[in-house]
Backbone as JSON, one array per atom type, in Angstrom:
{
  "sequence": "XXXXXXXXXXXXXXXXXXXXXXXXXXXXXXXXXXXXXXXXXXXXXXXXXXXXXXXXXXXXXXXXXXXXXXXXXXXXXXXXXXXXXXXXXXXXXXXXXXXXXXXXXXXXXXXXXXXXXXXXXXXXXXXXXXXXXXXXXXXXXXXXXXXXXXXXXXXXXXXXXXXXXXXXX",
  "N": [[120.69, 127.31, 96.85], [118.57, 124.69, 95.84], [115.63, 124.88, 93.82], [112.29, 124.29, 95.03], [110.68, 121.15, 94.37], [107.72, 120.75, 92.89], [105.03, 118.67, 92.49], [102.48, 117.47, 90.4], [99.3, 115.89, 89.56], [99.28, 113.42, 86.98], [97.8, 113.55, 83.84], [97.51, 111.35, 82.07], [98.16, 109.35, 83.84], [95.92, 109.21, 85.37], [93.7, 109.02, 83.66], [94.05, 106.72, 82.01], [93.96, 104.46, 83.88], [91.25, 104.56, 84.44], [89.9, 103.51, 82.34], [89.34, 100.76, 82.5], [87.28, 100.44, 84.63], [85.25, 101.96, 83.32], [84.84, 100.44, 81.01], [83.99, 97.94, 82.08], [81.71, 98.84, 83.45], [80.19, 99.68, 81.26], [79.77, 97.21, 79.98], [78.25, 95.83, 81.94], [76.06, 97.6, 81.97], [75.08, 97.29, 79.36], [74.34, 94.63, 79.58], [72.29, 94.86, 81.46], [70.41, 96.34, 80.01], [69.87, 94.46, 77.99], [68.71, 92.5, 79.57], [66.36, 93.79, 80.42], [65.11, 94.12, 77.94], [64.68, 91.45, 77.28], [62.87, 90.7, 79.14], [63.6, 89.81, 81.69], [63.87, 88.8, 85.19], [63.1, 91.42, 87.38], [64.56, 92.03, 89.72], [67.09, 90.86, 89.37], [67.97, 92.26, 87.14], [68.06, 94.79, 88.23], [70.19, 94.53, 90.08], [72.32, 94.12, 88.29], [72.24, 96.55, 86.91], [72.87, 98.28, 89.04], [75.49, 97.44, 89.57], [76.64, 98.26, 87.16], [76.32, 101.07, 87.38], [77.89, 101.49, 89.65], [80.51, 100.78, 88.77], [80.82, 102.66, 86.72], [80.7, 105.01, 88.24], [83.02, 104.64, 89.77], [84.92, 104.83, 87.72], [84.56, 107.56, 86.95], [85.31, 108.74, 89.37], [88.03, 108.1, 89.48], [89.01, 109.32, 87.11], [88.53, 112.02, 87.54], [90.65, 113.07, 88.92], [92.51, 113.69, 87.0], [91.99, 116.22, 86.18], [92.58, 117.78, 88.28], [94.65, 120.22, 89.18], [96.2, 120.98, 91.28], [99.04, 121.14, 93.52], [100.43, 118.13, 94.5], [102.58, 116.72, 95.71], [105.4, 117.89, 97.43], [108.81, 118.53, 97.39], [111.45, 119.88, 99.11], [114.13, 121.91, 100.52], [113.58, 121.66, 103.22], [112.1, 119.29, 103.66], [109.8, 116.63, 102.79], [106.42, 116.66, 101.54], [103.21, 115.35, 101.26], [100.24, 115.95, 99.86], [98.16, 114.21, 99.52], [98.31, 112.46, 101.57], [97.79, 113.39, 104.32], [99.17, 115.84, 104.26], [101.44, 116.71, 105.71], [104.51, 118.01, 106.76], [107.49, 116.24, 106.47], [110.49, 116.3, 107.89], [113.82, 116.26, 106.5], [115.78, 115.4, 108.25], [114.62, 113.38, 109.65], [114.46, 111.3, 107.92], [115.73, 108.26, 107.0], [116.29, 106.51, 104.84], [115.56, 106.04, 101.3], [113.6, 104.35, 98.88], [112.99, 103.21, 95.65], [110.23, 101.54, 94.57], [109.86, 100.02, 92.21], [111.93, 99.92, 89.41], [112.7, 102.56, 87.01], [110.38, 104.06, 84.61], [108.05, 102.78, 85.26], [107.65, 102.8, 87.98], [105.87, 102.47, 90.97], [105.76, 103.13, 93.67], [107.34, 105.14, 96.13], [109.33, 104.63, 98.78], [109.89, 105.81, 101.97], [112.06, 105.42, 104.58], [111.85, 106.14, 107.89], [113.35, 107.65, 110.84], [111.81, 107.49, 113.04], [108.38, 106.83, 114.06], [105.92, 107.88, 111.66], [103.96, 110.98, 111.57], [100.53, 110.93, 112.8], [98.64, 111.73, 110.83], [99.84, 110.98, 108.46], [100.4, 108.3, 108.94], [97.89, 107.05, 109.08], [96.9, 107.33, 106.55], [95.59, 106.2, 103.38], [97.53, 105.1, 101.61], [99.44, 104.21, 103.33], [98.59, 101.96, 104.7], [99.85, 99.59, 105.37], [101.49, 100.38, 107.39], [100.04, 100.13, 109.67], [100.23, 97.54, 110.35], [102.15, 95.02, 112.16], [104.71, 95.21, 111.09], [107.02, 97.37, 109.35], [106.58, 99.92, 110.5], [107.86, 102.36, 110.47], [107.98, 103.26, 107.91], [107.13, 105.28, 105.18], [104.9, 105.24, 102.58], [104.76, 106.38, 99.34], [102.7, 106.86, 96.73], [103.46, 107.05, 93.34], [102.88, 106.62, 90.7], [100.74, 107.94, 89.55], [101.53, 110.52, 89.28], [103.07, 113.44, 87.73], [105.81, 112.98, 87.25], [108.87, 111.17, 86.91], [109.95, 108.32, 88.78], [112.72, 108.09, 89.26], [113.54, 110.71, 88.94], [112.46, 111.85, 91.22], [113.93, 110.54, 93.18], [116.45, 111.56, 92.56], [115.98, 114.24, 93.24], [115.66, 113.95, 96.0], [118.26, 113.2, 96.66], [119.53, 115.6, 96.07], [118.33, 117.48, 97.85], [118.67, 116.24, 100.33], [121.42, 114.98, 101.01], [122.36, 113.14, 102.89], [120.55, 111.08, 103.06], [120.11, 107.67, 102.52], [120.06, 105.93, 99.49], [118.26, 103.22, 98.54], [118.19, 100.21, 96.67]],
  "CA": [[119.71, 126.32, 97.21], [117.76, 124.23, 94.72], [114.22, 125.26, 93.86], [111.42, 123.18, 95.44], [110.08, 120.33, 93.33], [106.28, 120.64, 93.1], [104.57, 117.61, 91.6], [101.03, 117.45, 90.23], [98.76, 114.68, 88.95], [99.49, 113.2, 85.55], [96.51, 113.27, 83.19], [97.5, 109.97, 81.58], [98.21, 108.49, 85.01], [94.58, 109.14, 85.94], [92.7, 108.65, 82.66], [94.23, 105.34, 81.56], [93.4, 103.48, 84.82], [89.78, 104.66, 84.49], [89.31, 102.81, 81.18], [88.81, 99.47, 82.96], [85.94, 100.56, 85.22], [84.28, 102.41, 82.32], [84.55, 99.31, 80.14], [83.19, 96.98, 82.84], [80.41, 99.47, 83.66], [79.46, 99.61, 79.98], [79.34, 95.82, 79.75], [77.12, 95.57, 82.84], [74.94, 98.4, 81.5], [74.53, 96.61, 78.18], [73.66, 93.42, 80.08], [71.03, 95.27, 82.1], [69.47, 96.67, 78.92], [69.47, 93.2, 77.36], [67.79, 91.84, 80.5], [65.07, 94.49, 80.35], [64.51, 93.8, 76.63], [64.28, 90.05, 77.25], [61.83, 90.47, 80.15], [64.18, 89.06, 82.81], [63.44, 89.14, 86.54], [63.47, 92.8, 87.68], [65.56, 92.07, 90.79], [68.4, 90.57, 88.8], [68.33, 93.38, 86.27], [68.41, 95.9, 89.11], [71.56, 94.3, 90.57], [73.26, 94.35, 87.19], [72.26, 98.0, 86.67], [73.61, 98.9, 90.15], [76.9, 97.17, 89.31], [77.05, 99.15, 86.07], [76.45, 102.42, 87.93], [79.03, 101.49, 90.56], [81.75, 100.81, 88.0], [80.91, 103.96, 86.05], [81.05, 105.99, 89.26], [84.44, 104.44, 90.07], [85.66, 105.41, 86.59], [84.53, 109.02, 87.07], [86.09, 109.1, 90.55], [89.45, 108.0, 89.11], [89.37, 110.27, 86.04], [88.43, 113.41, 87.99], [91.97, 113.49, 89.37], [93.28, 114.19, 85.86], [91.69, 117.64, 86.02], [93.02, 118.44, 89.5], [95.97, 120.76, 88.87], [96.88, 121.43, 92.49], [100.28, 120.45, 93.86], [100.17, 116.95, 95.33], [103.77, 116.39, 96.47], [106.43, 118.93, 97.42], [110.12, 118.2, 97.96], [112.29, 121.09, 99.17], [115.26, 121.78, 101.43], [113.1, 121.34, 104.57], [111.62, 117.91, 103.72], [108.78, 116.32, 101.78], [105.02, 116.82, 101.95], [102.28, 114.72, 100.32], [98.89, 116.45, 100.15], [97.22, 113.09, 99.48], [98.5, 111.67, 102.79], [97.87, 114.21, 105.52], [99.78, 117.15, 103.99], [102.31, 117.01, 106.83], [105.92, 118.08, 106.39], [108.41, 115.29, 107.1], [111.82, 116.89, 107.7], [114.84, 115.34, 106.0], [116.57, 114.81, 109.34], [113.9, 112.2, 110.13], [114.45, 110.3, 106.85], [116.94, 107.43, 107.01], [116.57, 106.01, 103.49], [114.48, 106.09, 100.32], [113.7, 103.24, 97.94], [112.05, 103.18, 94.54], [109.67, 100.2, 94.64], [110.15, 99.35, 90.94], [112.79, 100.84, 88.68], [112.32, 103.19, 85.76], [109.14, 104.82, 84.5], [106.92, 102.02, 85.79], [107.67, 102.78, 89.44], [104.57, 102.76, 91.56], [105.89, 103.61, 95.05], [108.59, 105.62, 96.7], [109.24, 104.3, 100.2], [110.8, 106.55, 102.83], [112.25, 104.83, 105.91], [112.07, 107.23, 108.84], [114.04, 107.31, 112.09], [110.75, 107.31, 114.04], [107.07, 106.64, 113.43], [105.42, 109.11, 111.03], [102.8, 111.6, 112.24], [99.28, 110.19, 112.62], [97.98, 112.09, 109.57], [100.47, 110.17, 107.41], [100.32, 106.89, 109.33], [96.56, 106.51, 108.81], [96.52, 107.58, 105.15], [95.32, 104.96, 102.65], [98.75, 104.53, 101.03], [100.28, 103.67, 104.39], [97.83, 100.98, 105.47], [100.77, 98.59, 105.9], [102.08, 100.92, 108.61], [99.22, 99.72, 110.8], [100.61, 96.17, 110.63], [103.28, 94.98, 113.08], [105.97, 95.44, 110.39], [107.08, 98.58, 108.53], [105.94, 101.05, 111.2], [108.58, 103.62, 110.24], [108.06, 103.46, 106.47], [106.07, 106.07, 104.54], [104.74, 104.82, 101.19], [104.24, 107.47, 98.5], [102.31, 106.39, 95.39], [103.96, 108.03, 92.38], [102.54, 106.27, 89.32], [99.74, 108.87, 89.03], [102.08, 111.87, 89.29], [103.67, 113.85, 86.46], [107.27, 112.91, 87.36], [109.41, 109.81, 86.98], [110.45, 107.96, 90.1], [114.14, 108.39, 89.37], [113.66, 112.16, 89.12], [112.18, 112.13, 92.63], [115.1, 110.07, 93.94], [117.5, 112.56, 92.32], [115.64, 115.42, 94.05], [115.97, 113.62, 97.39], [119.72, 113.28, 96.77], [119.9, 117.03, 96.05], [117.87, 118.17, 99.05], [119.12, 115.56, 101.54], [122.49, 114.05, 100.61], [122.59, 112.13, 103.92], [119.58, 110.0, 102.94], [120.63, 106.53, 101.77], [119.17, 105.47, 98.41], [118.28, 101.76, 98.46], [117.71, 99.65, 95.39]],
  "C": [[118.88, 125.97, 95.98], [116.3, 124.64, 94.92], [113.38, 124.07, 94.29], [110.86, 122.45, 94.22], [108.61, 120.16, 93.7], [105.71, 119.71, 92.05], [103.05, 117.57, 91.6], [100.6, 116.09, 89.67], [99.13, 114.62, 87.48], [98.14, 112.86, 84.93], [96.45, 111.83, 82.71], [97.53, 108.97, 82.73], [96.87, 108.36, 85.69], [93.55, 108.65, 84.93], [92.83, 107.19, 82.25], [93.72, 104.31, 82.57], [91.87, 103.5, 84.9], [89.13, 103.9, 83.34], [88.67, 101.5, 81.61], [87.44, 99.59, 83.6], [84.88, 101.05, 84.24], [83.87, 101.25, 81.41], [83.65, 98.28, 80.85], [81.8, 97.55, 83.11], [79.56, 99.44, 82.4], [78.95, 98.21, 79.69], [78.16, 95.47, 80.65], [75.88, 96.36, 82.41], [74.27, 97.78, 80.3], [73.78, 95.36, 78.61], [72.34, 93.75, 80.74], [69.99, 95.62, 81.04], [68.98, 95.41, 78.21], [68.47, 92.45, 78.25], [66.41, 92.46, 80.48], [64.36, 94.12, 79.05], [64.01, 92.36, 76.57], [63.21, 89.73, 78.28], [62.33, 89.68, 81.34], [63.61, 89.56, 84.14], [63.98, 90.53, 86.9], [64.54, 92.92, 88.74], [66.96, 91.82, 90.26], [68.88, 91.71, 87.9], [68.75, 94.58, 87.11], [69.83, 95.74, 89.65], [72.6, 94.56, 89.49], [73.36, 95.84, 86.89], [73.02, 98.72, 87.78], [75.11, 98.64, 90.0], [77.42, 98.08, 88.2], [77.27, 100.57, 86.59], [77.65, 102.53, 88.87], [80.35, 101.58, 89.82], [81.91, 102.13, 87.25], [81.27, 105.06, 87.04], [82.52, 105.87, 89.66], [85.31, 105.04, 88.96], [85.7, 106.93, 86.66], [85.35, 109.5, 88.27], [87.59, 109.09, 90.22], [89.84, 109.09, 88.13], [89.3, 111.73, 86.51], [89.77, 113.95, 88.46], [92.83, 114.04, 88.24], [93.08, 115.69, 85.68], [92.03, 118.45, 87.27], [94.45, 118.91, 89.28], [96.71, 121.26, 90.1], [98.13, 120.59, 92.75], [99.96, 119.32, 94.82], [101.36, 116.62, 96.24], [104.78, 117.52, 96.32], [107.68, 118.38, 98.08], [110.92, 119.49, 97.94], [113.39, 120.87, 100.2], [114.84, 121.42, 102.85], [112.69, 119.88, 104.71], [110.63, 117.63, 102.61], [107.4, 116.39, 102.41], [104.15, 116.21, 100.86], [100.87, 115.13, 100.71], [97.86, 115.33, 100.17], [97.28, 112.26, 100.76], [98.75, 112.59, 103.98], [98.46, 115.59, 105.35], [100.64, 117.63, 105.16], [103.75, 117.01, 106.34], [106.71, 117.05, 107.18], [109.81, 115.83, 106.85], [112.84, 115.83, 107.28], [115.64, 114.72, 107.13], [115.87, 113.6, 109.97], [113.85, 111.08, 109.1], [115.79, 109.57, 106.86], [117.3, 106.98, 105.6], [115.34, 106.16, 102.61], [114.7, 104.94, 99.34], [112.61, 103.35, 96.89], [111.55, 101.75, 94.42], [109.89, 99.39, 93.37], [110.92, 100.35, 90.1], [112.16, 101.44, 87.44], [111.0, 103.92, 85.79], [107.95, 104.1, 85.12], [106.85, 101.99, 87.3], [106.32, 103.2, 90.0], [104.68, 103.4, 92.93], [107.3, 104.12, 95.32], [108.44, 105.42, 98.21], [110.32, 105.04, 100.98], [110.87, 105.83, 104.18], [112.64, 105.97, 106.85], [112.81, 106.72, 110.08], [113.05, 107.08, 113.23], [109.44, 107.12, 113.31], [106.61, 107.95, 112.82], [104.27, 109.72, 111.83], [101.51, 110.83, 111.91], [98.6, 110.48, 111.29], [98.56, 111.29, 108.41], [100.25, 108.69, 107.69], [98.97, 106.28, 108.94], [96.05, 106.82, 107.41], [96.4, 106.24, 104.43], [96.59, 104.31, 102.11], [99.64, 103.88, 102.07], [99.55, 102.66, 105.27], [98.74, 99.91, 106.05], [101.45, 99.07, 107.17], [101.28, 100.55, 109.86], [99.51, 98.28, 111.2], [101.81, 96.17, 111.58], [104.64, 95.24, 112.41], [105.89, 96.76, 109.63], [106.49, 99.81, 109.19], [106.62, 102.38, 110.92], [108.72, 103.93, 108.75], [106.86, 104.26, 105.97], [106.06, 105.68, 103.06], [104.11, 105.97, 100.41], [103.97, 106.91, 97.1], [102.71, 107.46, 94.38], [103.54, 107.75, 90.94], [101.51, 107.23, 88.72], [100.24, 110.31, 89.0], [102.81, 112.16, 87.98], [105.2, 113.9, 86.52], [107.68, 111.44, 87.42], [109.96, 109.56, 88.38], [111.91, 108.31, 90.29], [114.38, 109.88, 89.54], [113.39, 112.55, 90.58], [113.35, 111.69, 93.5], [116.25, 111.06, 93.78], [117.24, 113.83, 93.14], [115.93, 115.17, 95.52], [117.47, 113.71, 97.62], [120.18, 114.73, 96.83], [119.56, 117.71, 97.36], [118.41, 117.56, 100.34], [120.19, 114.53, 101.19], [122.77, 112.95, 101.64], [121.64, 110.93, 103.81], [120.14, 108.9, 102.04], [119.6, 106.12, 100.72], [119.33, 103.96, 98.28], [117.71, 101.32, 97.13], [116.87, 98.43, 95.64]]
}
């Protein structure tokens, strides 16, 4: 039997996306300081300062995941489990197909088509918001761009653990 594949967060997959909010927060912060120095209306300066704090907080929220070393996704002979989406085991016998949303290293999503609706803990997770729509009710979306593994490696692991699962392109 193959060893379980335990996947953690990627530091670069968490730090690089945080650059944008930090940059925007810095720009708004500089604008707020300029407004205070120029004697602008206090209400407008307050709104700009709150926007700066909001963007900086978003940046810190995103980057904190880079220091989280716990296992996020597990693939083994029993099925797959995503700690970010309910941490519920989905057995391979309930998986019909898997599809890599975009090929190569830039893949952002791994989509699992199930034979039935996923458990509620997975269905109502943020990554599966489309499952609440009238279409795609049996599809589980797994975000992989922030993990420390390539999408093709995950597809290869699915082929190893569940050869009956169809790989769609």
